[in-house]
Structure formats: structure tokens, C-alpha cells
Coordinates of C-alpha atoms in Angstrom, one line a residue:
X66 CA 87.3 82.2 110.9
X67 CA 83.5 81.7 110.0
X68 CA 81.8 81.0 106.8
X69 CA 78.7 79.8 105.4
X70 CA 76.9 80.1 102.0
X71 CA 79.9 81.3 100.4
X72 CA 78.8 82.2 96.6
X73 CA 81.0 81.1 93.9
X74 CA 83.7 83.5 92.6
X75 CA 82.5 85.1 89.0
X76 CA 84.3 83.9 85.9
X77 CA 85.6 87.6 84.7
X78 CA 89.5 87.2 83.6
X79 CA 91.8 88.7 85.4
X80 CA 94.6 88.5 82.9
X81 CA 95.2 91.8 80.6
X82 CA 92.8 92.5 78.0
X83 CA 92.7 94.7 74.9
X84 CA 88.7 95.9 75.8
X85 CA 88.0 98.3 78.7
X86 CA 87.0 96.4 81.6
X87 CA 88.3 99.1 84.2
X88 CA 90.0 96.0 86.4
X89 CA 91.9 98.3 88.5
X90 CA 88.4 100.1 90.2
X91 CA 88.1 97.4 92.2
X92 CA 91.1 94.9 92.4
X93 CA 93.0 93.5 95.1
X94 CA 96.9 94.3 94.3
X95 CA 99.5 92.7 96.5
X96 CA 102.7 95.1 97.4
X97 CA 106.0 92.7 97.3
X98 CA 108.8 94.2 98.6
X99 CA 111.4 92.1 96.4
X100 CA 114.3 92.2 99.4
X101 CA 112.3 90.3 102.2
X102 CA 109.6 88.1 99.6
X103 CA 111.6 84.9 98.4
X104 CA 115.0 84.5 98.3
X105 CA 115.9 82.0 95.4
X106 CA 120.1 81.8 95.3
X107 CA 120.2 81.8 99.1
X108 CA 121.8 85.3 99.1
X109 CA 119.4 86.4 102.3
X110 CA 118.2 88.8 99.6
X111 CA 115.0 88.4 97.6
X112 CA 115.0 88.3 94.0
X113 CA 112.7 88.6 90.6
X114 CA 113.4 84.4 90.5
X115 CA 112.0 84.2 94.0
X116 CA 109.4 86.1 93.6
X117 CA 108.1 83.8 89.9
X118 CA 108.8 80.2 92.1
X119 CA 105.6 82.1 94.1
X120 CA 103.1 82.8 91.9
X121 CA 101.2 79.9 92.6
X122 CA 101.2 81.0 96.1
X123 CA 99.5 84.4 94.9
X124 CA 97.3 83.1 92.6
X125 CA 95.9 81.3 95.4
X126 CA 95.5 84.0 97.5
X127 CA 93.0 85.0 95.4
X128 CA 94.6 88.7 94.7
X129 CA 94.5 90.5 91.4
X130 CA 97.5 92.1 90.4
X131 CA 101.3 92.8 92.1
X132 CA 103.2 96.2 92.6
X133 CA 106.7 95.3 93.2
X134 CA 109.1 98.0 94.6
X135 CA 112.1 99.3 92.7
X136 CA 114.2 96.5 91.5
X137 CA 116.2 99.0 89.6
X138 CA 120.4 99.4 89.4
X139 CA 121.5 100.9 92.7
X140 CA 123.6 101.8 95.5
X141 CA 121.0 100.7 97.8
X142 CA 121.3 103.4 99.7
X143 CA 117.6 103.5 100.5
X144 CA 116.6 100.2 99.9
X145 CA 116.7 100.7 95.3
X146 CA 114.5 104.3 95.8
X147 CA 118.0 106.1 94.8
X148 CA 118.0 104.8 91.4
X149 CA 121.3 104.5 88.9
X150 CA 120.0 103.3 85.7
X151 CA 115.8 103.1 85.3
X152 CA 116.2 100.6 82.4
X153 CA 117.5 97.7 83.9
X154 CA 117.7 95.0 86.4
X155 CA 120.1 95.2 89.8
X156 CA 122.4 92.2 90.0
X157 CA 121.2 91.3 93.6
X158 CA 117.4 90.7 92.4
X159 CA 118.2 89.5 89.1
X160 CA 118.9 90.6 84.8
X161 CA 116.3 91.7 82.5
X162 CA 115.7 88.4 81.1
X163 CA 114.8 87.5 84.9
X164 CA 111.9 90.2 84.9
X165 CA 110.8 88.9 81.5
X166 CA 110.3 85.5 82.4
X167 CA 108.3 86.6 85.5
X168 CA 106.0 89.1 83.3
X169 CA 105.0 86.7 81.5
X170 CA 104.5 83.5 84.0
X171 CA 102.7 86.3 86.3
X172 CA 99.8 87.0 83.4
X173 CA 100.0 83.1 82.8
X174 CA 98.4 83.5 86.2
X175 CA 95.6 86.2 85.7
X176 CA 98.1 88.4 87.8
X177 CA 98.8 91.5 86.5
X178 CA 102.4 93.8 87.3
X179 CA 102.7 96.6 88.5
X180 CA 106.5 98.1 89.3
X181 CA 107.7 101.3 90.9
X182 CA 109.2 104.1 89.4
X183 CA 111.0 107.0 91.1
X184 CA 110.8 110.1 89.6
X185 CA 111.3 112.9 92.2
X186 CA 114.8 112.1 92.4
X187 CA 118.4 109.8 91.3
X188 CA 120.7 108.2 93.0
X189 CA 123.9 110.1 93.1
X190 CA 125.5 107.1 91.5
X191 CA 123.5 107.6 88.0
X192 CA 125.8 108.9 85.2
X193 CA 123.8 112.6 84.8
X194 CA 124.7 113.5 88.5
X195 CA 128.1 112.2 87.6
X196 CA 127.9 115.0 85.0
X197 CA 127.0 117.4 87.1
X198 CA 129.0 117.2 89.8
X199 CA 132.1 117.1 86.6
X200 CA 130.2 120.2 85.3
X201 CA 130.8 123.7 86.1
X202 CA 128.0 126.1 87.5
X203 CA 125.3 126.8 85.0
X204 CA 125.6 123.6 82.6
X205 CA 122.9 121.7 80.7
X206 CA 124.6 119.1 83.4
X207 CA 123.4 120.6 86.5
X208 CA 120.1 122.4 85.0
X209 CA 118.4 118.7 85.6
X210 CA 119.3 119.1 88.9
X211 CA 119.0 121.9 91.3
X212 CA 122.3 123.3 91.9
X213 CA 121.8 126.5 93.8
X214 CA 124.4 129.3 95.1
X215 CA 124.3 129.5 99.0
X216 CA 123.7 132.1 101.1
X217 CA 125.7 134.2 103.7
X218 CA 129.4 134.8 103.6
X219 CA 131.0 133.2 100.9
X220 CA 127.8 131.5 100.3
X221 CA 128.5 129.2 102.9
X222 CA 124.6 128.3 104.2
X223 CA 122.6 125.9 102.2
X224 CA 120.4 128.1 100.1
X225 CA 116.8 127.9 102.3
X226 CA 115.8 126.3 105.3
X227 CA 114.5 123.4 104.2
X228 CA 115.2 120.1 106.1
X229 CA 115.7 116.3 104.5
X230 CA 112.5 114.4 104.7
X231 CA 114.7 111.5 106.5
X232 CA 116.1 113.5 108.7
X233 CA 119.7 114.5 110.0
X234 CA 119.7 118.2 108.5
X235 CA 119.3 120.4 105.6
X236 CA 118.1 119.2 102.4
X237 CA 120.9 120.5 101.2
X238 CA 124.6 119.4 100.1
X239 CA 127.4 121.8 99.2
X240 CA 129.4 120.5 96.4
X241 CA 133.3 121.1 95.7
X242 CA 134.8 122.6 92.7
X243 CA 137.8 121.3 90.5
X244 CA 140.1 123.3 92.6
X245 CA 139.0 121.8 95.8
X246 CA 137.2 124.9 96.7
X247 CA 133.7 124.9 98.3
X248 CA 131.1 125.8 95.5
X249 CA 127.5 125.1 94.7
X250 CA 124.6 123.3 96.7
X251 CA 122.2 120.8 95.4
X252 CA 118.6 119.9 96.6
X253 CA 117.7 116.5 98.0
X254 CA 114.1 116.4 99.6
X255 CA 115.6 113.3 101.2
X256 CA 119.4 111.6 101.5
X257 CA 122.6 113.6 100.2
X258 CA 122.5 110.2 98.0
X259 CA 119.1 110.8 96.6
X260 CA 119.9 114.3 94.2
X261 CA 116.1 116.0 93.2
X262 CA 115.7 116.1 89.8
X263 CA 114.7 119.2 88.1
X264 CA 111.4 118.9 86.2
X265 CA 111.0 122.2 84.8
X266 CA 113.8 120.7 82.5
X267 CA 112.5 119.5 79.1
X268 CA 115.4 116.5 79.2
X269 CA 114.2 115.0 82.4
X270 CA 110.8 114.5 81.2
X271 CA 111.6 112.9 78.1
X272 CA 114.4 110.8 79.2
X273 CA 111.3 109.3 81.6
X274 CA 108.7 109.2 79.0
X275 CA 111.4 107.0 77.3
X276 CA 111.4 104.8 80.6
X277 CA 108.0 104.5 80.7
X278 CA 107.9 103.1 77.4
X279 CA 110.5 101.0 77.6
X280 CA 108.9 99.5 80.7
X281 CA 105.3 98.9 79.1
X282 CA 106.8 98.1 75.4
X283 CA 107.6 95.1 77.7
X284 CA 104.2 94.5 79.3
X285 CA 103.8 95.8 82.4
X286 CA 100.8 96.8 83.5
X287 CA 101.2 100.0 85.3
X288 CA 103.4 102.0 87.6
X289 CA 103.3 102.9 91.4
X290 CA 105.1 106.2 90.7
X291 CA 106.9 107.5 94.4
X292 CA 106.5 110.8 95.9
X293 CA 104.1 111.4 93.0
X294 CA 103.3 115.3 95.0
X295 CA 107.1 116.6 94.9
X296 CA 108.3 116.6 91.4
X297 CA 107.7 120.6 91.5
X298 CA 109.5 122.9 93.6
X299 CA 108.9 126.9 93.3
X300 CA 110.9 129.3 91.5
X301 CA 113.6 130.9 93.7
X302 CA 113.4 128.2 96.6
X303 CA 111.3 130.2 99.1
X304 CA 110.9 129.2 102.3
X305 CA 109.0 126.6 104.0
X306 CA 105.8 128.1 105.8
X307 CA 105.2 126.9 109.6
X308 CA 102.4 124.6 110.7
X309 CA 100.0 122.2 108.9
X310 CA 101.3 121.9 104.7
X311 CA 99.1 124.3 102.9
X312 CA 96.0 122.5 101.3
X313 CA 96.2 125.5 98.4
X314 CA 99.3 124.2 96.3
X315 CA 101.5 126.9 97.7
X316 CA 104.3 124.9 99.3
X317 CA 107.4 125.1 97.5
X318 CA 108.1 121.9 97.3
X319 CA 105.0 119.6 98.2
X320 CA 101.7 118.9 96.2
X321 CA 102.6 122.0 93.8
X322 CA 99.6 122.4 91.0
X323 CA 102.0 122.3 88.4
X324 CA 103.1 118.8 89.1
X325 CA 99.3 117.2 87.2
X326 CA 100.9 118.8 83.8
X327 CA 103.6 115.6 84.5
X328 CA 100.5 113.4 85.2
X329 CA 98.8 114.4 82.2
X330 CA 101.4 113.5 80.1
X331 CA 101.9 110.1 81.6
X332 CA 98.5 109.3 81.1
X333 CA 98.5 110.4 77.4
X334 CA 101.6 107.3 77.1
X335 CA 99.3 104.6 79.2
X336 CA 96.6 105.6 77.1
X337 CA 98.5 105.1 74.0
X338 CA 99.1 101.1 75.0
X339 CA 96.4 98.2 75.4
X340 CA 95.4 96.6 78.2
X341 CA 94.7 99.5 80.5
X342 CA 98.0 100.3 81.7
X343 CA 97.2 102.4 84.9
X344 CA 99.4 104.9 87.1
X345 CA 99.2 104.7 91.3
X346 CA 100.6 108.1 92.9
X347 CA 101.7 107.8 96.5
X348 CA 100.6 111.6 97.2
X349 CA 101.1 112.2 100.6
X350 CA 98.4 115.5 100.6
X351 CA 96.4 117.4 103.6
X352 CA 92.8 116.6 101.9
X353 CA 91.0 114.5 100.0
X354 CA 90.0 117.0 97.9
X355 CA 93.5 117.6 96.9
X356 CA 94.1 114.1 96.5
X357 CA 91.0 114.0 94.1
X358 CA 93.2 116.4 92.0
X359 CA 95.7 113.6 90.9
X360 CA 92.5 111.1 90.1
X361 CA 91.1 113.4 87.4
X362 CA 89.8 111.5 84.5
X363 CA 92.8 112.9 82.3
X364 CA 95.2 111.7 85.1
X365 CA 96.3 109.2 87.8
X366 CA 93.8 106.4 87.9
X367 CA 94.3 105.0 91.3
X368 CA 96.2 107.5 94.7
X369 CA 96.8 105.8 97.9
X370 CA 94.8 106.9 100.7
X371 CA 97.3 107.7 103.6
X372 CA 94.3 108.8 106.2
X373 CA 92.6 105.7 106.0
X374 CA 96.1 104.1 106.4
X375 CA 96.7 106.4 109.2
X376 CA 93.8 106.1 111.1
X377 CA 93.4 104.6 114.5
X378 CA 91.2 101.9 115.3
X379 CA 88.0 103.9 116.2
X380 CA 84.3 104.0 114.8
X381 CA 83.9 107.6 114.6
X382 CA 87.3 108.5 112.7
X383 CA 86.8 105.4 109.9
X384 CA 83.3 106.7 109.7
X385 CA 84.9 109.9 108.6
X386 CA 87.5 108.8 106.5
X387 CA 85.3 106.2 104.7
X388 CA 82.6 109.1 104.0
X389 CA 84.9 112.0 102.8
X390 CA 86.9 109.4 100.8
X391 CA 83.9 108.0 98.9
X392 CA 82.4 111.3 98.7
X393 CA 85.6 113.0 97.7
X394 CA 86.9 110.8 95.3
X395 CA 83.1 110.1 93.8
X396 CA 83.1 114.0 92.6
X397 CA 86.0 113.2 90.1
X398 CA 84.8 109.7 89.5
X399 CA 87.7 108.1 90.7
X400 CA 87.3 105.0 93.2
X401 CA 88.9 104.7 96.6
X402 CA 92.2 102.9 97.2
X403 CA 92.1 101.1 100.4
X404 CA 95.6 100.4 102.3
X405 CA 95.8 99.1 106.0
X406 CA 100.2 98.5 105.9
X407 CA 102.9 99.4 103.3
X408 CA 106.9 99.4 103.5
X409 CA 107.5 102.7 105.3
X410 CA 104.9 102.5 107.8
X411 CA 104.6 100.5 111.3
X412 CA 102.4 97.3 110.5
X413 CA 99.1 97.6 111.3
X414 CA 98.9 94.8 113.6
X415 CA 101.0 96.3 116.0
X416 CA 99.7 99.7 115.7
X417 CA 96.2 98.6 116.6
X418 CA 97.7 97.3 120.3
X419 CA 99.8 94.2 119.3
X420 CA 99.5 91.1 120.9
X421 CA 96.0 89.3 121.0
X422 CA 94.1 92.8 120.8
X423 CA 96.4 93.5 117.8
X424 CA 95.4 90.0 115.9
X425 CA 91.7 90.5 117.1
X426 CA 91.8 94.1 115.0
X427 CA 94.1 93.1 112.2
X428 CA 91.5 90.6 111.6
X429 CA 88.5 92.5 111.8
X430 CA 90.3 95.6 110.0
X431 CA 91.5 93.0 107.0
X432 CA 87.3 92.4 106.5
X433 CA 86.7 96.0 107.0
X434 CA 89.2 97.1 104.1
X435 CA 88.1 93.9 101.6
X436 CA 84.4 95.0 102.1
X437 CA 84.8 98.8 100.9
X438 CA 83.8 99.6 97.6
X439 CA 87.0 100.3 95.4
X440 CA 90.6 99.2 95.3
X441 CA 92.5 97.6 98.4
X442 CA 96.0 97.0 99.1
X443 CA 97.7 94.4 100.8
X444 CA 100.9 94.1 101.7
X445 CA 103.0 91.3 102.0
X446 CA 103.0 89.6 105.4
X447 CA 99.5 91.2 105.8
X448 CA 97.8 88.1 105.5
X449 CA 99.8 85.8 107.2
X450 CA 99.2 88.6 110.2
X451 CA 102.9 89.6 110.8
X452 CA 103.5 91.7 113.8
X453 CA 106.3 94.6 113.3
X454 CA 109.3 93.9 114.3
X455 CA 110.8 95.7 116.9
X456 CA 113.5 94.3 118.7
X457 CA 116.2 94.9 115.4
X458 CA 119.9 94.6 116.5
X459 CA 120.7 98.1 115.9
X460 CA 124.0 96.7 113.8
X461 CA 121.3 94.6 112.0
X462 CA 119.4 98.1 111.1
X463 CA 119.9 99.4 107.4
X464 CA 117.2 102.3 107.1
X465 CA 118.1 105.9 106.5
X466 CA 116.2 106.8 108.6
X467 CA 117.3 105.0 111.5
X468 CA 120.9 106.2 110.6
X469 CA 120.8 109.8 109.9
X470 CA 118.6 110.3 112.8
X471 CA 121.6 109.2 115.3
X472 CA 119.5 105.9 116.4
X473 CA 116.7 108.3 117.2
X474 CA 113.7 107.1 114.9
X475 CA 113.9 103.5 114.9
X476 CA 113.0 103.5 111.1
X477 CA 111.0 101.3 109.0
X478 CA 112.9 98.0 109.0
X479 CA 111.1 96.6 111.5
X480 CA 107.9 96.1 108.6
X481 CA 110.4 94.8 106.2
X482 CA 111.9 91.5 107.7
X483 CA 112.0 88.9 105.1
X484 CA 108.6 86.5 104.9
X485 CA 108.3 83.1 106.8
X486 CA 107.2 80.8 104.4
X487 CA 107.8 77.1 106.1
X488 CA 109.9 75.1 108.7
X489 CA 110.9 75.9 112.2
X490 CA 114.1 76.9 111.5
X491 CA 115.7 80.3 110.0
X492 CA 115.3 81.2 107.3
X493 CA 111.6 79.8 107.4
X494 CA 111.6 78.8 103.8
X495 CA 112.4 82.5 102.7
X496 CA 115.8 81.2 101.2
X497 CA 116.9 77.7 99.6
X498 CA 116.9 74.8 101.9
X499 CA 120.4 75.1 102.6
X500 CA 120.2 79.0 103.6
X501 CA 119.5 80.2 106.5
X502 CA 120.5 83.7 105.7
X503 CA 118.3 87.1 105.7
X504 CA 119.1 90.2 105.3
X505 CA 117.3 91.5 108.6
X506 CA 116.6 88.8 111.4
X507 CA 113.7 87.1 111.8
X508 CA 112.2 86.5 114.9
X509 CA 112.2 82.6 116.5
X510 CA 108.2 83.6 117.2
X511 CA 107.8 83.3 113.6
X512 CA 107.5 79.7 113.0
X513 CA 104.4 79.7 113.7
X514 CA 103.3 82.1 111.1
X515 CA 104.7 80.3 108.2
X516 CA 102.4 80.4 105.0
X517 CA 103.1 76.8 105.7
X518 CA 101.4 76.3 109.2
X519 CA 98.9 78.6 108.0
X520 CA 97.4 77.0 105.1
X521 CA 96.7 74.0 107.3
X522 CA 94.8 75.9 109.7
X523 CA 91.3 76.9 108.5
X524 CA 91.2 79.6 111.5
X525 CA 94.3 81.3 110.6
X526 CA 94.7 84.7 109.3
X527 CA 95.9 83.2 105.9
X528 CA 92.8 81.3 105.6
X529 CA 91.1 84.3 106.4
X530 CA 92.4 86.6 104.0
X531 CA 92.2 83.4 101.6
X532 CA 88.6 83.0 102.2
X533 CA 87.4 86.8 102.0
X534 CA 89.0 87.6 98.5
X535 CA 87.9 84.3 96.9
X536 CA 84.3 86.2 98.6
X537 CA 84.8 89.8 97.2
X538 CA 85.5 88.2 94.2
X539 CA 81.8 87.2 93.9
X540 CA 80.1 90.4 95.5
X541 CA 78.4 92.4 93.1
X542 CA 81.1 95.0 91.7
X543 CA 81.0 98.6 93.4
X544 CA 83.7 100.2 92.3
X545 CA 81.4 103.7 91.9
X546 CA 81.7 104.2 95.6
X547 CA 78.2 103.2 96.1
X548 CA 77.8 103.0 100.0
X549 CA 75.2 103.2 102.5
X550 CA 75.1 103.8 106.2
X551 CA 73.0 101.8 107.5
X552 CA 69.8 103.0 110.3
X553 CA 71.7 100.7 112.7
X554 CA 75.3 102.4 112.6
X555 CA 76.2 103.9 115.5
X556 CA 79.9 105.3 115.4
X557 CA 79.8 107.0 119.0
X558 CA 79.2 103.5 120.3
X559 CA 82.0 101.7 118.1
X560 CA 79.0 100.2 115.6
X561 CA 79.2 100.9 112.0
X562 CA 77.4 98.8 109.7
X563 CA 76.8 99.8 105.6
X564 CA 75.4 98.0 102.8
X565 CA 76.8 97.3 99.5
X566 CA 74.4 97.1 96.6
X567 CA 73.2 93.6 95.9
X568 CA 72.1 93.1 99.4
X569 CA 75.8 93.0 100.9
X570 CA 76.1 94.3 104.2
X571 CA 79.4 94.8 106.9
X572 CA 78.9 95.4 110.1
X573 CA 81.7 96.2 112.2
X574 CA 82.1 96.5 116.4
X575 CA 85.3 98.4 117.4
X576 CA 84.9 97.1 120.8
X577 CA 85.8 97.3 123.6
X578 CA 82.1 95.4 124.8
X579 CA 80.5 93.1 122.9
X580 CA 77.2 94.2 121.1
X581 CA 74.1 92.1 120.0
X582 CA 72.8 93.4 117.0
X583 CA 69.9 92.3 115.0
X584 CA 70.6 89.9 112.3
X585 CA 70.7 91.6 108.9
X586 CA 71.0 88.2 106.9
X587 CA 72.9 85.4 106.1
X588 CA 76.3 85.3 107.2
X589 CA 79.2 84.9 105.4
X590 CA 82.1 85.5 107.1
X591 CA 83.3 86.7 110.3
X592 CA 86.8 87.5 111.8
X593 CA 85.6 86.1 115.2
X594 CA 83.0 83.4 116.2
X595 CA 79.6 84.8 115.6
X596 CA 76.3 82.2 115.7
X597 CA 74.7 83.2 112.5
X598 CA 71.5 81.6 113.3
X599 CA 70.3 83.6 116.1
X600 CA 67.8 86.5 116.0
X601 CA 70.1 89.1 117.6
X602 CA 73.6 87.6 117.0
X603 CA 76.3 88.9 119.8
X604 CA 78.7 90.5 117.8
X605 CA 82.2 90.6 119.6
X606 CA 84.8 93.7 120.5
X607 CA 86.6 94.0 117.8
X608 CA 85.0 91.9 114.9
X609 CA 83.7 92.0 111.8
X610 CA 81.2 90.4 109.4
X611 CA 79.5 90.3 106.3
X612 CA 76.5 89.2 105.7
X613 CA 73.8 89.0 102.4
X614 CA 70.5 90.2 102.6
X615 CA 68.8 88.5 99.8
X616 CA 65.6 90.5 100.5
X617 CA 67.8 93.6 99.6
X618 CA 66.5 95.6 102.0
X619 CA 67.6 99.3 101.1
X620 CA 66.7 101.0 104.7
X621 CA 69.6 103.4 105.1
X622 CA 70.5 106.4 107.2
X623 CA 69.0 109.6 106.2

């Protein structure tokens, strides 16, 4: 890592305030996959007290808020995304008192806290679904879910051909009646243990508002909404149309227009509380225009930019995605939200080539993402340069994607391996000193990637993130999406150059060749070594550099 002339961080508080600040418009939010972050009791599973013990690290890293994956009571068929009780804590993670202590301490550290909510489906062990199984067809209990007669002789075929998003066959499972005879089918877009809720049912809507208020009353700062684009299904359950997802709201179960009525009602709830509580959509939609619909002023605050997350390490592709995102979301007054990795995808260091090449690109990608206007999400371990763990033993894998595909799809366990904190031996500080347990095995090579080791190395990935986040906080705010591609940008040759207000300039060489550039200002930070004093410095392949042009030169590409 290479720095010079770092400005001091600004003095804006990140402690929740009653006065509007728009804090979320340019926040850096750190995603905590709770099972894999920090284990306080040595059982091999991360927990709330483990998070609490590491708040000093997170505050020192320089993030603004934390997003924690589900911690509710759950059979853990899908690592907590099968919720049995939305207003309590799974004993594996702690207690409600533990959560209250974590929330209080996070706020004391200047960190806001966002929690996951899973509205599309419950666990099959949720009391509502247990009641539905015991009830008769057409009952109020079954109306909370999607129960439907089958097709064919005796109703032996599913109501339609919808397939589970997790593989393994139809998105329908048949139940038996009291006499043991086959009966109706119920819908589950994911696993059979995750039955979809019927959001046309007023009781479902009212109960989720109660859940939102329960956690908001405790003081949480917002919600990440799981599968925010899937809660509404078309009447009659029509068949899917082959081909790409439609971009007009006509899919029978994804991104239907009526889902926005739900999000508007949730926005009313959020706005009734002080401190700018927010909602973040996980919405896999086909276009940025469809994504912008979730971010209209009376709907949600943020939505993950999955086009950016899925992008290759390519200047033309990223130039297009960044431009389209800033323009498309700016049309509704929303900031873009950038993300490189999360708990559902292969870690970007591995996606970008792995090994030395992947590490170099991951360093450059971090500075590119953090230079963009808007908000950014950092998945735990990104700041350590963790790769995907591709060689997990088959008997260790727990992802239902792996299980339902019969091992054909490796699933998501490889990006969920517990973090290495310190030491040379498992569990590398993930658990207390006496414990070597972790719910997924950690590679021995991770002994060289621990927080302890990287904190002592000024050239480490962790040091790069820490310095970048400190510098980012001192930059002029650009949450309105202001970004100007300069006349030196040449995506086809692998070079991107853009300017933000205040004379901040970012240059990225996507390689494969080093490029000599005209020095645009004073070097602030770079992902690989650069001679920041040369009039024409060499920007190495797969390198991002930040510059400060005090002249405020605003020449831009027309």
C-alpha cells in the first residue's frame, strides 16, 4: 500500500441522530455472517457476544454500520434463512439480552446496526406452518401460505412447473391429510423447509409490521430485506415463460409490480421512528430501471447492485455498469450501492483469477469500489483478502444448494468459512483460546491472513482497507452520484479515469499491460507501487490509484 498527503477524517458523527443526515447515502456497511465471524463460547459457531467482542476492530476499520445475517430461532436448514420465530434469538447465537447489549455497544462505538428480515418465507417449523399442516384445505391457517390442489389424475402433479431456486426439482411439495392420503401442494421457491408466505393475506402483513416495530423499538437502525422482489405471486400461478426474466413486471413470482405496495407500507413504518432507520433490498432484477423502482422516494433507501457484483474484471463492462447505475438510480434521487462479495457468491478474489493475480485485482477493486459515489458494502473477510475455499470436504458442506443438487453445485459454503483472527493454529482466534472448533474447516494457509498478522503489516490488504476508509471519510461527499469520466478514460485499452467533486480523481488500469499516464495530481493512495512524483507515472496492470487535484481541473469527456 502506498499513501501520501492523507487528509484528516472529517468530524461527522456516525452515532444515530434525530436530525436528518442522509447517513446511509454514502455509508460503508460491513456484512457480518454471524456463524462465521467470532465464537465467544468455543462451540465452533459465531454468536452475538463474539460480535460484541470485536466491535473495537470494526470501529477501527472505519466502517459506518454493520449488517448481521439472520440470528432468529431456526432449524438452520438454510443457515437461518428458515425462520421459526421472528422476534427472538436462536440459542446458538445467544439471547435477546445479548442482542440488546450488542446494540448498545455498537452505538457507543459509533456503529449503526442493520438486521436481516426474511419476509418471503418462514421455516416449516414456524407455528403458522405447523398450524396450516393440521388445518383443512381452504382454512384461514392455510391461507397464510400458498396451498393449492395439484394437477393431473388425483392431483398427483404440482400446480405448475415452477422450480426451486436451490435446485432439486419442483417448487412445490405435497402434504397428506389426517387419513394419510395425499392432499394439497404448498409453494416453496427455495427448500421445502421454507414455505412461501401469502402476502395477499392481511394477517401476514400485519404480523410483519409488528416484527418491524419490535426491533425498531429496541433501537435497530434498519433492515436488509431478503428476496425483496419475490413476495407477490400472480393469481392462478401461471407458468413461467422460458428465457430471461421479463423486465415489465410480468413474471409470475419475481419482481411483480404489486410488491412495491409492501415496501411503501414499510417505509411509512421506518419514517415513523427517529434517527433515519433504513431498508435495503436484496432484489435480483433484470435492469437498473427495475431496480430504481425499489428506490423511489417513498420506498426503500438502498438496493444491492448485483450487476456490479457479477461483473468481470473488465474496464468496458464496469464502465457501462457504473455509468448505467449512476444515471438510472439518480433518476429517482437514489444513491448507488456497490458490493463485491457477499455470503451467496464466490469471493471476488477468486472470481478475479485467484492467487497473485486475484489478490492484485482484489486490491484494485477495493479502491475502485470505495472511490465510487454512493454507499459500499464490505463482506467480512474482504478486508483480509480471503479467497474462496474450494476444497472443503464433502462431509463438511452444509449448504442446501450442495445437498439438493446431489453435489453437482458446490454451493455457498466456500465463502462462509469462519474468519482467521490470530495465531498459527485452528481456529485462528475464531473461538476462545482453548477451542480449535469451527463449523466449517479453515485452510491452514489462513494462518498468514489473520487480522493479527495483517495489522502488523503496512502493505497488507487490511492496512489498505483501513487507510482507504480513513481517506474516504475525508473526501467531499458525493452521494448524489456525481461522477465525471475524464477525457483520458479509454475503457477499450483497459484504463478508467473519473473525477468526483473537490478534485478527487481515481485511475484504474485493468491490465494486462502497464500504462504510462499523465500525473493528474498528488498521489493519495494506490493498490500497487507508483512513483507519485513523476510527471508521467507508470500505472501498473491491475492497479487503482487515488489522486488529489487541488487545482480543481474539471475537464471531462464530452
